[in-house]
mmCIF file of C-alpha atoms and ligand atoms in Angstrom:
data_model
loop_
_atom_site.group_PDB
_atom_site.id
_atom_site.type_symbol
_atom_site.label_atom_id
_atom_site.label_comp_id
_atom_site.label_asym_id
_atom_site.label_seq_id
_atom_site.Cartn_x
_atom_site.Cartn_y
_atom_site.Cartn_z
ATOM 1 C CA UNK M 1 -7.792 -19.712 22.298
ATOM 2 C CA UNK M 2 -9.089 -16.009 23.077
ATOM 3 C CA UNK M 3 -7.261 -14.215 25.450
ATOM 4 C CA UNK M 4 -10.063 -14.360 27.823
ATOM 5 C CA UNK M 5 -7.896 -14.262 30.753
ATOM 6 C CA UNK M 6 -9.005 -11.794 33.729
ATOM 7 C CA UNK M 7 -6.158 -10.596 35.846
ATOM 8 C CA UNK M 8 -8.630 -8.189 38.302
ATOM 9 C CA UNK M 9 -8.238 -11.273 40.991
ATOM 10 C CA UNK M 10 -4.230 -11.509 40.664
ATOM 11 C CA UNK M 11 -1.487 -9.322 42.025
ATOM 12 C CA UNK M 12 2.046 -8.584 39.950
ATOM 13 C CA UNK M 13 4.851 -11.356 41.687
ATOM 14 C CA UNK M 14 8.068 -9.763 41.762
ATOM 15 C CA UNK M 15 9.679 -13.144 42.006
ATOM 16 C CA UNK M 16 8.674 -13.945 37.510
ATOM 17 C CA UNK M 17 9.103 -10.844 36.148
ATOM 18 C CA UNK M 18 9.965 -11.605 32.970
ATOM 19 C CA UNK M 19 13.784 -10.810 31.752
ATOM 20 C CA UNK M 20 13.392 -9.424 28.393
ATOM 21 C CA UNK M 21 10.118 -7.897 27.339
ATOM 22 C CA UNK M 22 9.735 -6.933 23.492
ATOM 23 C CA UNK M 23 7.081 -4.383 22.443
ATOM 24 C CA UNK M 24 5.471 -3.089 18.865
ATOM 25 C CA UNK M 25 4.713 0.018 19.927
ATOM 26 C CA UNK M 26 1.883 0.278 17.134
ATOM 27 C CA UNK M 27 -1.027 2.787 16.861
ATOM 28 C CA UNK M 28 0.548 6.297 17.002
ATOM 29 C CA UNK M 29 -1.220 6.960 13.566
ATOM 30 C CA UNK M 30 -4.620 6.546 14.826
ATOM 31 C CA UNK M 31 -4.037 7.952 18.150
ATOM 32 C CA UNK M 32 -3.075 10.833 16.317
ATOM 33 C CA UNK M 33 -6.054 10.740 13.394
ATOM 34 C CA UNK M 34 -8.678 10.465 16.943
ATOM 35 C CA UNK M 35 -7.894 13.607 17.746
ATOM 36 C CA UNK M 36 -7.480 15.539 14.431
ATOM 37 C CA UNK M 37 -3.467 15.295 14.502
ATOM 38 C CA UNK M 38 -0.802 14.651 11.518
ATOM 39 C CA UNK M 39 0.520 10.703 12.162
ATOM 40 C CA UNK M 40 3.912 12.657 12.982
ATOM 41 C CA UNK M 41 2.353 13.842 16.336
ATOM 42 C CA UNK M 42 1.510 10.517 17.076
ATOM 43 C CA UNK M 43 5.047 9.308 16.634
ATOM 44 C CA UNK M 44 6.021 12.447 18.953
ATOM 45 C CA UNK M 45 3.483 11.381 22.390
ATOM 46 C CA UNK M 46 4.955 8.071 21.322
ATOM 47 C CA UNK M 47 8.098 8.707 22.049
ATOM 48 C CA UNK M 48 7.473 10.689 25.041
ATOM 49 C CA UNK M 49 5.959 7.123 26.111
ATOM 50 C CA UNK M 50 8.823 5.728 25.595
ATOM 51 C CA UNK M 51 10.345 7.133 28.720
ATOM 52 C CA UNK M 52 7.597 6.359 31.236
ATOM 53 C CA UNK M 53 7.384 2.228 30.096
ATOM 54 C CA UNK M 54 10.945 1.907 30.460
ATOM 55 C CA UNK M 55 10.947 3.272 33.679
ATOM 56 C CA UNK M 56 8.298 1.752 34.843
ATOM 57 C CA UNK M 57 9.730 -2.152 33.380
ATOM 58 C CA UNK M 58 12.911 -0.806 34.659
ATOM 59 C CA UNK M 59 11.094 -0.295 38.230
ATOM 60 C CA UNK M 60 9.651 -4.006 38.450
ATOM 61 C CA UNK M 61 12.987 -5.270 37.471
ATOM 62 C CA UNK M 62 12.925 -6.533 33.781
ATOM 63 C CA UNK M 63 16.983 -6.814 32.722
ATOM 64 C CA UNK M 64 16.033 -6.407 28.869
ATOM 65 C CA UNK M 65 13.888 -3.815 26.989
ATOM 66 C CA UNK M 66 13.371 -4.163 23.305
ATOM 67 C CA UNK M 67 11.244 -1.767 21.627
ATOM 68 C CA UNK M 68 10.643 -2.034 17.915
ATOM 69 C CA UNK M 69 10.966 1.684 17.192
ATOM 70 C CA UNK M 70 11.597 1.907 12.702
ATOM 71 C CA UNK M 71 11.430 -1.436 11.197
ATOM 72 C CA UNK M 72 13.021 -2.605 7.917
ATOM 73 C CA UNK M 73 9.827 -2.105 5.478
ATOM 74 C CA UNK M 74 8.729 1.253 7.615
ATOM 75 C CA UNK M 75 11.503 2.889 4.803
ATOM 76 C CA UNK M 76 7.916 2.526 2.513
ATOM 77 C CA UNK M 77 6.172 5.139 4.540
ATOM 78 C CA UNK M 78 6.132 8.989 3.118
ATOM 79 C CA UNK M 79 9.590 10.529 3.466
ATOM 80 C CA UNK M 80 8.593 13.373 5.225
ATOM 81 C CA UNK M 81 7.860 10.591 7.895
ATOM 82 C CA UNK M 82 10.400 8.583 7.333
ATOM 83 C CA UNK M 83 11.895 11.684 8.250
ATOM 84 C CA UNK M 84 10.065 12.556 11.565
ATOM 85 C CA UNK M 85 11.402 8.660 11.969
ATOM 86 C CA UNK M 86 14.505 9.610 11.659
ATOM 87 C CA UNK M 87 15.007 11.870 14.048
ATOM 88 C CA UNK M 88 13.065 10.879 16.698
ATOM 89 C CA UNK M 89 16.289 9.035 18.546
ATOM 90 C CA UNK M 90 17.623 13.167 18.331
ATOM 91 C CA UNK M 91 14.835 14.464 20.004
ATOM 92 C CA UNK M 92 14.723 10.990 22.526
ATOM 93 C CA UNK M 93 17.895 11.291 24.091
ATOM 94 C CA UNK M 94 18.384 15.183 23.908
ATOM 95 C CA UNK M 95 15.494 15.355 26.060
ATOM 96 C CA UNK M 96 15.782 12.045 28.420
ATOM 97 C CA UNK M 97 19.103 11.362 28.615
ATOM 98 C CA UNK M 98 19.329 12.417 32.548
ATOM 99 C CA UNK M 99 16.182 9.895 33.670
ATOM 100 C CA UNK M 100 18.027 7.324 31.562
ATOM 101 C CA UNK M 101 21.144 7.789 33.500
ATOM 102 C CA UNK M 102 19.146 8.208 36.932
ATOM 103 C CA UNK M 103 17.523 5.024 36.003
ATOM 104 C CA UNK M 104 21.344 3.299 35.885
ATOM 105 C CA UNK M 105 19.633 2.726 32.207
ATOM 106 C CA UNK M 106 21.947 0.781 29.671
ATOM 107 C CA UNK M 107 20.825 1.461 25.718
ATOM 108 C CA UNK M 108 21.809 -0.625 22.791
ATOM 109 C CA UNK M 109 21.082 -0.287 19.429
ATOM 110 C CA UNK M 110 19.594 -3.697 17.104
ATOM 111 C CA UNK M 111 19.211 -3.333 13.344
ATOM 112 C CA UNK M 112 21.103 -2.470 10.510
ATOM 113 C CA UNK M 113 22.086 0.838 11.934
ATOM 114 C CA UNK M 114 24.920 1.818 9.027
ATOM 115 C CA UNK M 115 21.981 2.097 6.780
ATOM 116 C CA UNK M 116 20.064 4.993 8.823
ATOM 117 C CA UNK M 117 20.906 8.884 8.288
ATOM 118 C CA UNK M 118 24.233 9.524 10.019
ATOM 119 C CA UNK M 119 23.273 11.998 12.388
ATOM 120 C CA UNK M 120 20.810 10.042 14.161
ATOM 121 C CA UNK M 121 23.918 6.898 13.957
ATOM 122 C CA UNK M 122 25.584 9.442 15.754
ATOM 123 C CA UNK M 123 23.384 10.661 18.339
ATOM 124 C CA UNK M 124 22.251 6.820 19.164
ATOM 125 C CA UNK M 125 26.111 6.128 19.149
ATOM 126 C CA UNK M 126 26.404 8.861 22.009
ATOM 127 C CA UNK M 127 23.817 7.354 23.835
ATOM 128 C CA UNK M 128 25.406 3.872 23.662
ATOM 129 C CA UNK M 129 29.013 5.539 24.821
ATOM 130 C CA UNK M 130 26.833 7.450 27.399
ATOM 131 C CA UNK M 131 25.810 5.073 28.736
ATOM 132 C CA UNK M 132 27.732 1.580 28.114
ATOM 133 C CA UNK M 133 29.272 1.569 31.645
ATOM 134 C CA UNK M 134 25.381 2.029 33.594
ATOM 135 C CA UNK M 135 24.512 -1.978 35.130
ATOM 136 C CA UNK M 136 20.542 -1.263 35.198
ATOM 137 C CA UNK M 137 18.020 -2.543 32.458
ATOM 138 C CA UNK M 138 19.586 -2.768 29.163
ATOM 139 C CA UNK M 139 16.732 -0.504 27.272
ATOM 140 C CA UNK M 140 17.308 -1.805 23.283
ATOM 141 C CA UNK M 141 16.232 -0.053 20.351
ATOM 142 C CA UNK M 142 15.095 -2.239 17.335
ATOM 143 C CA UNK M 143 15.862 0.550 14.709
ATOM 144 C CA UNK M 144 16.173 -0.093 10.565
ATOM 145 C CA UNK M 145 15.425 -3.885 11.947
ATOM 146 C CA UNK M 146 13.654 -6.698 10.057
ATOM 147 C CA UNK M 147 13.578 -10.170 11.544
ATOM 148 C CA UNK M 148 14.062 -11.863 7.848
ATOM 149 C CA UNK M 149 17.120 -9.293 7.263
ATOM 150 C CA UNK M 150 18.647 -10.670 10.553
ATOM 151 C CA UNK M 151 18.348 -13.766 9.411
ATOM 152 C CA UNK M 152 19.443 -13.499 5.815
ATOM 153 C CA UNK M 153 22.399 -11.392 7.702
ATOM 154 C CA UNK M 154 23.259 -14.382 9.531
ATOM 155 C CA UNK M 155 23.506 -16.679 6.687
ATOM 156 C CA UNK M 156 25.772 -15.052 4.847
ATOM 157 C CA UNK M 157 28.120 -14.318 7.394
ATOM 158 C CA UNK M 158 28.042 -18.193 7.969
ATOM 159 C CA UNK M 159 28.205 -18.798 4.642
ATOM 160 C CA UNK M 160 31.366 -16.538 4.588
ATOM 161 C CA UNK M 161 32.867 -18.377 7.818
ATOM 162 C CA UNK M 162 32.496 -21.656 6.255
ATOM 163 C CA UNK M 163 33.891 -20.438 3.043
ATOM 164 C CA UNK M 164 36.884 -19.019 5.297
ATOM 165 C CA UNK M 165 37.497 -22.623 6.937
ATOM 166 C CA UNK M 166 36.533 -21.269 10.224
ATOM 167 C CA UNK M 167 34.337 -24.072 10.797
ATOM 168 C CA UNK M 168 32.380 -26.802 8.286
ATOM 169 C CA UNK M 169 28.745 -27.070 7.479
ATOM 170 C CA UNK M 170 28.009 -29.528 9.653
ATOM 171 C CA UNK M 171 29.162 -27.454 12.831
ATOM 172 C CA UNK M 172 26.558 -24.884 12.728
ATOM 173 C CA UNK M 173 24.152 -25.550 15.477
ATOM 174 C CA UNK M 174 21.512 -22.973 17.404
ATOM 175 C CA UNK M 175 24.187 -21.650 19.368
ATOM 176 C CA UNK M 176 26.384 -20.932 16.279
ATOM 177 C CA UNK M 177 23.568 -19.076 14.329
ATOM 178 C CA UNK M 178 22.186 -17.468 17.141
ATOM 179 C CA UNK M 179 26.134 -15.936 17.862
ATOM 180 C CA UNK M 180 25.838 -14.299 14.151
ATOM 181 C CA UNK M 181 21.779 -12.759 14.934
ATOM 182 C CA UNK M 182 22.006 -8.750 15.651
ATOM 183 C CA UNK M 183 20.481 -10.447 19.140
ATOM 184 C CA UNK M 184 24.172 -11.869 19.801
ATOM 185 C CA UNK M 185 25.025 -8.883 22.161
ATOM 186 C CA UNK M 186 22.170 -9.777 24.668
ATOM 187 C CA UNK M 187 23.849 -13.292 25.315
ATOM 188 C CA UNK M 188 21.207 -15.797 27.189
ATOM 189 C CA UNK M 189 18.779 -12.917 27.501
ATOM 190 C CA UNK M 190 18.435 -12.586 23.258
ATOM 191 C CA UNK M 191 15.125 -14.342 23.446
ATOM 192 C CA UNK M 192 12.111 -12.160 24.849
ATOM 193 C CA UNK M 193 9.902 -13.828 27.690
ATOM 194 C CA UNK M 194 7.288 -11.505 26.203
ATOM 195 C CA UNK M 195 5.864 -9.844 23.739
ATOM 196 C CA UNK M 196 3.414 -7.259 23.561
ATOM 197 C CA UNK M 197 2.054 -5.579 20.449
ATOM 198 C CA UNK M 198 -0.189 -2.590 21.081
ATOM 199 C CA UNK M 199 -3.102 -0.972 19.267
ATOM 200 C CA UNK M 200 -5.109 -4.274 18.932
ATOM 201 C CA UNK M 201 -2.928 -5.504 15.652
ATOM 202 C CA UNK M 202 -2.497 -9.444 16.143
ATOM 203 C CA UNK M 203 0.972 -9.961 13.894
ATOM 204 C CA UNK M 204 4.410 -10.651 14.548
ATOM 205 C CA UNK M 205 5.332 -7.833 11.514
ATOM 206 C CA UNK M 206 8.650 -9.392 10.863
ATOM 207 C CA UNK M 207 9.992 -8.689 14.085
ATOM 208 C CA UNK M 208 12.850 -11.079 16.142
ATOM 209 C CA UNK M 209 11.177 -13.835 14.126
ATOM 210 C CA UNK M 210 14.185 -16.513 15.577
ATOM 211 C CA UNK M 211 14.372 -14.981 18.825
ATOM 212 C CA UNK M 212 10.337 -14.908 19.679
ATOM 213 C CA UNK M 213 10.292 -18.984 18.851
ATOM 214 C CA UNK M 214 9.036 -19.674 23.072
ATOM 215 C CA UNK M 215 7.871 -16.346 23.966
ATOM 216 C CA UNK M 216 4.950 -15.838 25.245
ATOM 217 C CA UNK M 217 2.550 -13.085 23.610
ATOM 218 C CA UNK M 218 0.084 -10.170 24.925
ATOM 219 C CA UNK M 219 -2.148 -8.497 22.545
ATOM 220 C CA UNK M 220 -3.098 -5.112 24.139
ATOM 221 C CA UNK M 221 -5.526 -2.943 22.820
ATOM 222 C CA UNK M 222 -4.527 0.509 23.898
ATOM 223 C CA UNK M 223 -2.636 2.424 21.264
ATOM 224 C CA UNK M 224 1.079 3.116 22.057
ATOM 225 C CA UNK M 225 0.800 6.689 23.332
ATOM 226 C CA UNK M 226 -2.131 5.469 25.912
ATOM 227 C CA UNK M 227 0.062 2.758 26.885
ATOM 228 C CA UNK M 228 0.211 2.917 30.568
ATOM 229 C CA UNK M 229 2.333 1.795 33.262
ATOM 230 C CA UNK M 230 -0.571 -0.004 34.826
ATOM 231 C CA UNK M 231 -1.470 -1.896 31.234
ATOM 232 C CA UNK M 232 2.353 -3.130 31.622
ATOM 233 C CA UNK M 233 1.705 -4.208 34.986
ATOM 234 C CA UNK M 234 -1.326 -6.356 33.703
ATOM 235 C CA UNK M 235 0.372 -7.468 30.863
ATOM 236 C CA UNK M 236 3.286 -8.867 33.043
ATOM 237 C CA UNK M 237 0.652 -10.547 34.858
ATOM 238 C CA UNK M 238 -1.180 -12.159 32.026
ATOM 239 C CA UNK M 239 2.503 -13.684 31.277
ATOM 240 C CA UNK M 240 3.007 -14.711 34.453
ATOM 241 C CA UNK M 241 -0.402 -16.808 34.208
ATOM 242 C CA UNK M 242 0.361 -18.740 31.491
ATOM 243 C CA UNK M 243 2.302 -22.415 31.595
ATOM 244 C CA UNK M 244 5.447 -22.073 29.369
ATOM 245 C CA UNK M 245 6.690 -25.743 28.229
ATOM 246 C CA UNK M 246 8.740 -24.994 25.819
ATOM 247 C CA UNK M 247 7.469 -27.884 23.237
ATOM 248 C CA UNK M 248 7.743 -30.428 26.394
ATOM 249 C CA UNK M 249 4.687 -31.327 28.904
ATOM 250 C CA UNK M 250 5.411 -29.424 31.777
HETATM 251 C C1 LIG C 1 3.772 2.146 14.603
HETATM 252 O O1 LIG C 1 2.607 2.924 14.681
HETATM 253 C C2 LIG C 1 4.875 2.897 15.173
HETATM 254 C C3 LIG C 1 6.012 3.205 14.510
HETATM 255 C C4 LIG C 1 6.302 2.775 13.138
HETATM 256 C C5 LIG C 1 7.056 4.028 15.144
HETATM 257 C C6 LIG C 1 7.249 3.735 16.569
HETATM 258 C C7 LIG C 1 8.114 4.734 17.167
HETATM 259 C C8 LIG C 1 7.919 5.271 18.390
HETATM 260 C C9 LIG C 1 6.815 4.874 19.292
HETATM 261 C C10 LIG C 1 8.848 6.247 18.952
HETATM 262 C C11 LIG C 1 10.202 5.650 19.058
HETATM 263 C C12 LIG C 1 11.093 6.420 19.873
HETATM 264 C C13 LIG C 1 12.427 6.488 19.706
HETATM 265 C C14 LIG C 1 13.214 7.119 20.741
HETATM 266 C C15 LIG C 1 13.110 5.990 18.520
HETATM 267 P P1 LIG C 1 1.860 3.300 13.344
HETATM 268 O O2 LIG C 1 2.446 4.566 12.835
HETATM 269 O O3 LIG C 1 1.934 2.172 12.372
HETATM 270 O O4 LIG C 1 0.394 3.525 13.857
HETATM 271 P P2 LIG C 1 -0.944 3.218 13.056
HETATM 272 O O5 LIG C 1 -0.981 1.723 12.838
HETATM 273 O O6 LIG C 1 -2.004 3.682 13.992
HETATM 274 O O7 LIG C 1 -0.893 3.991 11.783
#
């Protein structure tokens, strides 16, 4: 069905906010190309967005932010912005490390990090050490990730386990695989509640494709950088419309 829902009649509940919110931040290209800009100064505002949503789903309580900020196949782009890419974590936490820390903000890194430049390893590293002992929102960057490399990742290290005796074949269950995901560090809270994709794009782009099995999905049409706290706010209300059943009837 079309999202036809209309949330103008319906007030954000603080008591189903949900716990882990995922979000493709996509459209900083064309928000750029509207105005006359290069794509990188799309990626820039972008960023700077970065700050205010996390805030803001820090504000209403969510306990788990993951934004999909360079994905696996995004290495396919031009280098000079795989670059920009690259060293937009630099610019990030140089700038924003103090309202992260105000915030009681915890970040964590998902993806295949060893294979990204190792400056910006470094400087994401920092921000982890930074800010590892802060008991706020856990704010989770999905960077060099691919839901089908996490997966693949997974089956060879269970593959390797079983090879090593640690347990047989027949032992791996959901909670086994899902201990060997890049996810594993979130614990219960791995799965998002919700996910939104921006810019009007209505695919999953290979991201958390385990983890996203039950969530429930918002499809907003702004573009990231004119994502607003107010379009989270509606978006968390659209979720908290909507009857999960997890595959049962009620
Ligand atoms: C997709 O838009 C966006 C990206 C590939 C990059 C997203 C990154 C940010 C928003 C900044 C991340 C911040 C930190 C701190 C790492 P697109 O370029 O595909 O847009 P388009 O579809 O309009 O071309």
């Amino acid at each position: 069905m079309v999202d036809t829902f209309d949330d103008s009649d319906y007030q954000l509940s603080m008591d189903n906010i949900p716990k882990h919110i995922a979000i493709i931040m996509d459209g900083n290209g064309r928000w750029a190309k509207k105005r006359g800009l290069q794509r990188i100064a799309g990626h820039k505002e972008g960023m700077n967005n970065v700050k205010t949503i996390a805030i803001t789903a820090s504000d209403f309580g969510v306990k788990v932010l993951t934004l999909y900020a360079f994905s696996t196949e995004n290495w396919g782009r031009p280098t000079s912005e795989v670059n920009f890419l690259m060293r937009l974590p630099i610019d990030f936490f140089s700038v924003f490390m103090p309202d992260l820390m105000k915030n009681n903000i915890k970040v964590i890194a998902t993806g295949l990090i060893e294979k990204i430049p190792k400056n910006t390893r470094q400087i994401i590293q920092r921000a982890m050490d930074d800010t590892k002992d802060n008991t706020g929102m856990i704010l989770n960057f999905a960077f060099n990730y691919g839901g089908r490399a996490d997966i693949l990742e997974a089956t060879k290290a269970l593959a390797q386990k079983v090879k090593d005796n640690e347990f047989s074949v027949d032992a791996i269950d959901e909670k086994i695989f899902e201990d060997n995901l890049l996810t594993n560090v979130l614990g219960e809270l791995a799965d998002p509640d919700l996910l939104i994709r921006t810019s009007g794009e209505t695919r999953i782009s290979n991201f958390m494709l385990w983890q996203l099995a039950y969530t429930e999905m918002v499809f907003n049409d702004n573009l990231w950088p004119d994502y607003s706290s107010e379009d989270l706010e509606h978006d968390i209300i659209k979720y908290q419309n909507r009857d999960r059943r997890f595959g049962k009837l009620n």
